[in-house]
PDB file of C-alpha atoms in Angstrom:
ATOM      1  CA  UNK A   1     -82.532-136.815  78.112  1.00  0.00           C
ATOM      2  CA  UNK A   2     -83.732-135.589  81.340  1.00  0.00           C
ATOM      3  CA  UNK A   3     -81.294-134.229  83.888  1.00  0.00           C
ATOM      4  CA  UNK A   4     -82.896-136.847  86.077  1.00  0.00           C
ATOM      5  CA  UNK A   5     -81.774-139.523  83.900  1.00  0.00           C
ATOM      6  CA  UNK A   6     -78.238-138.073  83.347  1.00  0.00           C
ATOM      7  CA  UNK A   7     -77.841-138.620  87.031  1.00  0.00           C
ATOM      8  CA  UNK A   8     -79.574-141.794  87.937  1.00  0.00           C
ATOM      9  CA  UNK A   9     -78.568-143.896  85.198  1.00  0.00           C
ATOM     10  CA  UNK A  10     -74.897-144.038  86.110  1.00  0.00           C
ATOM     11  CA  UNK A  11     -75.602-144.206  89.824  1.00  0.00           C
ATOM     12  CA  UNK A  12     -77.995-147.525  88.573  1.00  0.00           C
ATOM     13  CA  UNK A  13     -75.124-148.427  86.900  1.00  0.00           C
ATOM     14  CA  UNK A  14     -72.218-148.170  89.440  1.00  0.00           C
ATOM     15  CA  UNK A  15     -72.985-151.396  91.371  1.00  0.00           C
ATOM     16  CA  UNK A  16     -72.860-153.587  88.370  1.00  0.00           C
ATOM     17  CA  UNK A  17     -69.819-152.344  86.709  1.00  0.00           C
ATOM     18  CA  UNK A  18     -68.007-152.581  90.235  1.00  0.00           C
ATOM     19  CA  UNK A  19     -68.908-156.040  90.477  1.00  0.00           C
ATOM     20  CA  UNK A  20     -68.560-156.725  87.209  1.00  0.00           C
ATOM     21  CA  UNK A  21     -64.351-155.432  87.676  1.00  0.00           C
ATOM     22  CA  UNK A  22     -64.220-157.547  90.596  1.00  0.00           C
ATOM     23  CA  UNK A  23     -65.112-160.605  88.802  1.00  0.00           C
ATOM     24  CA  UNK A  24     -62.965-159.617  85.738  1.00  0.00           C
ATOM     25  CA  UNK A  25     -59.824-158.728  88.210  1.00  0.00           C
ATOM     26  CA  UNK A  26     -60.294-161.648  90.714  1.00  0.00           C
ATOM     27  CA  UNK A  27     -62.482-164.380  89.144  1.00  0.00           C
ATOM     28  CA  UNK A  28     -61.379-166.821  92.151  1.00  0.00           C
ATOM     29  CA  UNK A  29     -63.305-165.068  94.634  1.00  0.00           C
ATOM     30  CA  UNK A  30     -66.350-165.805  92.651  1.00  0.00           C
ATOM     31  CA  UNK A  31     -66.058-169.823  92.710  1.00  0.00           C
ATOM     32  CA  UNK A  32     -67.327-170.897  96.111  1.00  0.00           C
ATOM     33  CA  UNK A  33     -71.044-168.802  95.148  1.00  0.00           C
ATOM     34  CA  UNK A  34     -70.634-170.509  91.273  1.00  0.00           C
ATOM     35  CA  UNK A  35     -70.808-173.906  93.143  1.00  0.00           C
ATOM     36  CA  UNK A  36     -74.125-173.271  95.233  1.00  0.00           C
ATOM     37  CA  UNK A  37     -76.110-172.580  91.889  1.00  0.00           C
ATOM     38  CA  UNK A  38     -74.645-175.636  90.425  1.00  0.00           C
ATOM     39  CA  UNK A  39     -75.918-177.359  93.629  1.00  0.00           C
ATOM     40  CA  UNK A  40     -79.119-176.720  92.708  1.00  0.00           C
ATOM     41  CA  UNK A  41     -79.497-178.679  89.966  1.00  0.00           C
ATOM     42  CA  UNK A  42     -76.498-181.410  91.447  1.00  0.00           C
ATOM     43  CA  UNK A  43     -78.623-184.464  91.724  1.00  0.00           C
ATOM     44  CA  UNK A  44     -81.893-183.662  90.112  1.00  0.00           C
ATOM     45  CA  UNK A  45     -83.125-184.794  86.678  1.00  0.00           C
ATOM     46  CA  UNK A  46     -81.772-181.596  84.667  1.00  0.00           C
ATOM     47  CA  UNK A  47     -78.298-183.011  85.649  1.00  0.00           C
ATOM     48  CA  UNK A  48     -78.751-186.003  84.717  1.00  0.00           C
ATOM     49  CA  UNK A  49     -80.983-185.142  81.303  1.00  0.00           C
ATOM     50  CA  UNK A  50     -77.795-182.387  80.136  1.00  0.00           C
ATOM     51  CA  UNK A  51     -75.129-184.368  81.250  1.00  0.00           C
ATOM     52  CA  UNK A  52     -73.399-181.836  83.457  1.00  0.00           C
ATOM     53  CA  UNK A  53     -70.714-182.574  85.837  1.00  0.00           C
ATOM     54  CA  UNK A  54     -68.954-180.495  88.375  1.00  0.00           C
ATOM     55  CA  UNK A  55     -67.075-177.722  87.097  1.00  0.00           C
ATOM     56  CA  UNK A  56     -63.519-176.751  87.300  1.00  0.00           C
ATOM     57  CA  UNK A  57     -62.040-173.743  88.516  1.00  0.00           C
ATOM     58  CA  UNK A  58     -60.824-172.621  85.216  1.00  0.00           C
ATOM     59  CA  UNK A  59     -64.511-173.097  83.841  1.00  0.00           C
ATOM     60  CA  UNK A  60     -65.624-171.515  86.681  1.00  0.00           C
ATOM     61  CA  UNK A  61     -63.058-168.205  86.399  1.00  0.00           C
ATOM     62  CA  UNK A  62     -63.972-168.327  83.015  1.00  0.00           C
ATOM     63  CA  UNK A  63     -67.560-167.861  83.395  1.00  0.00           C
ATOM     64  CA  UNK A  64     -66.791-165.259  86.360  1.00  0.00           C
ATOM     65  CA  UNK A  65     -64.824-163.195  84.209  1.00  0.00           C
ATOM     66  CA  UNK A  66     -67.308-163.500  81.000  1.00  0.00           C
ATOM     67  CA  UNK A  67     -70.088-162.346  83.080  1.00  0.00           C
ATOM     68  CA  UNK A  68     -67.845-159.477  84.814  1.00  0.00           C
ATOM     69  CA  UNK A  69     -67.122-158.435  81.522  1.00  0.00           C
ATOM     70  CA  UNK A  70     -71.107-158.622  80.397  1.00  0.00           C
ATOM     71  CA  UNK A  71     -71.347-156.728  83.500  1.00  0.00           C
ATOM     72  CA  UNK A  72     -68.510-154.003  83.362  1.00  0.00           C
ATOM     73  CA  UNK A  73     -69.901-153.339  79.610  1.00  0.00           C
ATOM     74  CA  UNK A  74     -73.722-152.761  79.845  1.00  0.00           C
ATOM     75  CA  UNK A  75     -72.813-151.124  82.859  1.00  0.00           C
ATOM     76  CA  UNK A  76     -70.707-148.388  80.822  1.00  0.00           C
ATOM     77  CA  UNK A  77     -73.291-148.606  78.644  1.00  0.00           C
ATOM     78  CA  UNK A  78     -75.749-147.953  81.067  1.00  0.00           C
ATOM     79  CA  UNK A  79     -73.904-145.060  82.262  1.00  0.00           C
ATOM     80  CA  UNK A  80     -72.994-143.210  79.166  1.00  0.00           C
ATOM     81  CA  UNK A  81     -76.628-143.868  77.580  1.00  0.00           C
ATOM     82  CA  UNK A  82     -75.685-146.001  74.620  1.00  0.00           C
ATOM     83  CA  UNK A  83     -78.397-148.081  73.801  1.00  0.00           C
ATOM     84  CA  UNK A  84     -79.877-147.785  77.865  1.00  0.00           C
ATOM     85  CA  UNK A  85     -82.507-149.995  77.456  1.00  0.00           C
ATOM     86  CA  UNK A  86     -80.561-152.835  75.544  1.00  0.00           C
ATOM     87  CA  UNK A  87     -78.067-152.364  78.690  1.00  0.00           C
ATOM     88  CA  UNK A  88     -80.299-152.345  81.180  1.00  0.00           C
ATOM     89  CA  UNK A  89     -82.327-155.167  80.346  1.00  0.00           C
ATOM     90  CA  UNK A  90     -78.600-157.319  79.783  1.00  0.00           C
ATOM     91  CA  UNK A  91     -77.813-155.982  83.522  1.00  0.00           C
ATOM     92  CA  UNK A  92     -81.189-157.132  84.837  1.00  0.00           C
ATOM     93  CA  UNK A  93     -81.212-160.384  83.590  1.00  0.00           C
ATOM     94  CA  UNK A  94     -77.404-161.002  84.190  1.00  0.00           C
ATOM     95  CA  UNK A  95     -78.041-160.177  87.822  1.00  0.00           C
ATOM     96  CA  UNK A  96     -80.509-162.622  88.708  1.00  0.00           C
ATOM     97  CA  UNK A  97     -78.040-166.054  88.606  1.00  0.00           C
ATOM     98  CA  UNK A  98     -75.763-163.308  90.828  1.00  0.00           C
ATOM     99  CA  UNK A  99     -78.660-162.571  93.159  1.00  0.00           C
ATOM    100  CA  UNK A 100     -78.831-166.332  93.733  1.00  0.00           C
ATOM    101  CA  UNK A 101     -75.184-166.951  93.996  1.00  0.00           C
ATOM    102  CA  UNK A 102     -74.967-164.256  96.624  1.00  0.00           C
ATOM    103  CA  UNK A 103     -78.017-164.863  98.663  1.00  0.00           C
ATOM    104  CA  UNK A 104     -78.357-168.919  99.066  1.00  0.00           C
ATOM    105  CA  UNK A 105     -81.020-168.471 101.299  1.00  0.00           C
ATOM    106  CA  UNK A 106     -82.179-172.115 101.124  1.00  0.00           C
ATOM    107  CA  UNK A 107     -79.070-173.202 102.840  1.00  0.00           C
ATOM    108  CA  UNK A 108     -79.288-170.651 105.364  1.00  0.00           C
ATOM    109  CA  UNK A 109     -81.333-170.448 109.130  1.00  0.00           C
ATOM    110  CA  UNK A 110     -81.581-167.800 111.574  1.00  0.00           C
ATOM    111  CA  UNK A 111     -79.275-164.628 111.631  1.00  0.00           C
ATOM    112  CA  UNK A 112     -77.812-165.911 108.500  1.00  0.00           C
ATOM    113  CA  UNK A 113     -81.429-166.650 106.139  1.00  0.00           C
ATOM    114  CA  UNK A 114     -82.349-162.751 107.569  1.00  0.00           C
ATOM    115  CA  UNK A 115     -78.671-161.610 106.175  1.00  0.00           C
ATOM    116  CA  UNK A 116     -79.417-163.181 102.934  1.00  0.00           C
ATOM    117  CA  UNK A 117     -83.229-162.127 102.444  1.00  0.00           C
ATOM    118  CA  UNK A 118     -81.792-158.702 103.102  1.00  0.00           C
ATOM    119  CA  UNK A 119     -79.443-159.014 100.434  1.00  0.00           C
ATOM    120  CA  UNK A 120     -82.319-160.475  97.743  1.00  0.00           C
ATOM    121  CA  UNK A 121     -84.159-157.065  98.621  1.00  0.00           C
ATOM    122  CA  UNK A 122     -81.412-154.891  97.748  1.00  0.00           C
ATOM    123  CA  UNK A 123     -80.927-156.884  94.605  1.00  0.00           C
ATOM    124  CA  UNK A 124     -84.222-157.085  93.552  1.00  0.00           C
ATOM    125  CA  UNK A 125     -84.494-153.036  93.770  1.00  0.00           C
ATOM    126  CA  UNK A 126     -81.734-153.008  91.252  1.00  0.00           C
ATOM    127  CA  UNK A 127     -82.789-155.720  89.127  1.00  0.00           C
ATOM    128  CA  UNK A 128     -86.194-153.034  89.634  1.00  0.00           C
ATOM    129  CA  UNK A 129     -84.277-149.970  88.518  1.00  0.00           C
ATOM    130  CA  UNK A 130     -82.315-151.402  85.415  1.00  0.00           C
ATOM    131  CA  UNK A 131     -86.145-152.532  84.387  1.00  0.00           C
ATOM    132  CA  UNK A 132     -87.385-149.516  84.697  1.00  0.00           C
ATOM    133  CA  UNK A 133     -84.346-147.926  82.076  1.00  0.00           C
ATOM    134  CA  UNK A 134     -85.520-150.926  79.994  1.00  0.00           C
ATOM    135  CA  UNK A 135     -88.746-150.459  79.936  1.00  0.00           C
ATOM    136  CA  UNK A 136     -88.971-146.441  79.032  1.00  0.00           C
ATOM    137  CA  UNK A 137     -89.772-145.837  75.188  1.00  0.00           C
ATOM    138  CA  UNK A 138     -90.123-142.182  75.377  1.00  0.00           C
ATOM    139  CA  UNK A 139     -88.047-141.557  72.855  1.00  0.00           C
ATOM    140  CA  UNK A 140     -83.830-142.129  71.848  1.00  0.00           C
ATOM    141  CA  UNK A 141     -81.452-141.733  74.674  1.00  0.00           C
ATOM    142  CA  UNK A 142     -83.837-141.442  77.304  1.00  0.00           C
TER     143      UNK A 142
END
């Protein structure tokens, strides 16, 4: 492994793991962004096709904390470089339902949309990064 990698990968990874505790530690501050993706589908014919109602809050802490945990994991493993590209790939695709959750642009207008396409930037350059990891086959550990 490169001494490049040694240091970027756990940078790459810190964001996601400290999320990832935050949703493990306090799942309730997670809810009210869980309801805006289910407010997506609320009222369209995927709703009505899978038979979903509204969730709970203990659904909803439940999912917070399995994802924190998904996160806080391939984070570590991210970070340590066991199996990067397995992690990395689990840390991009985990973050995209986040992205969404955090950055509800379509409910949004003026100040607020600008706030929000900022934040869908930042995330996409890390959702960029942890594909990057994923997608380097140079060789074990690297």
């Amino acid at each position: 492994m490169t001494v490049l990698n040694t240091i970027a990968r756990p940078l790459l990874a810190v964001p996601f793991v400290a999320s990832g505790w935050d949703a493990l530690v306090k799942p309730e501050g997670h809810r009210e962004r869980a309801r805006q993706l289910y407010a997506l589908i609320e009222g369209t014919t995927l709703e009505t096709r899978l038979g979903l109602t509204a969730p709970s809050n203990e659904v909803l802490d439940f999912f917070a904390r399995l994802a924190g945990g998904t996160f806080v994991g391939a984070g570590l493993a991210l970070a340590l470089s066991k199996t990067p590209r397995v992690a990395a790939l689990v840390l991009a695709a985990g973050q995209v339902p986040v992205v969404l959750a955090n950055n509800p642009v379509w409910l949004a207008h003026g100040e607020e949309r600008q706030k929000y396409l900022l934040g869908l930037a930042q995330s996409a350059g890390l959702i960029g990064g942890a594909l990057i990891v994923a997608s380097n086959v140079k060789g074990r550990g690297q």
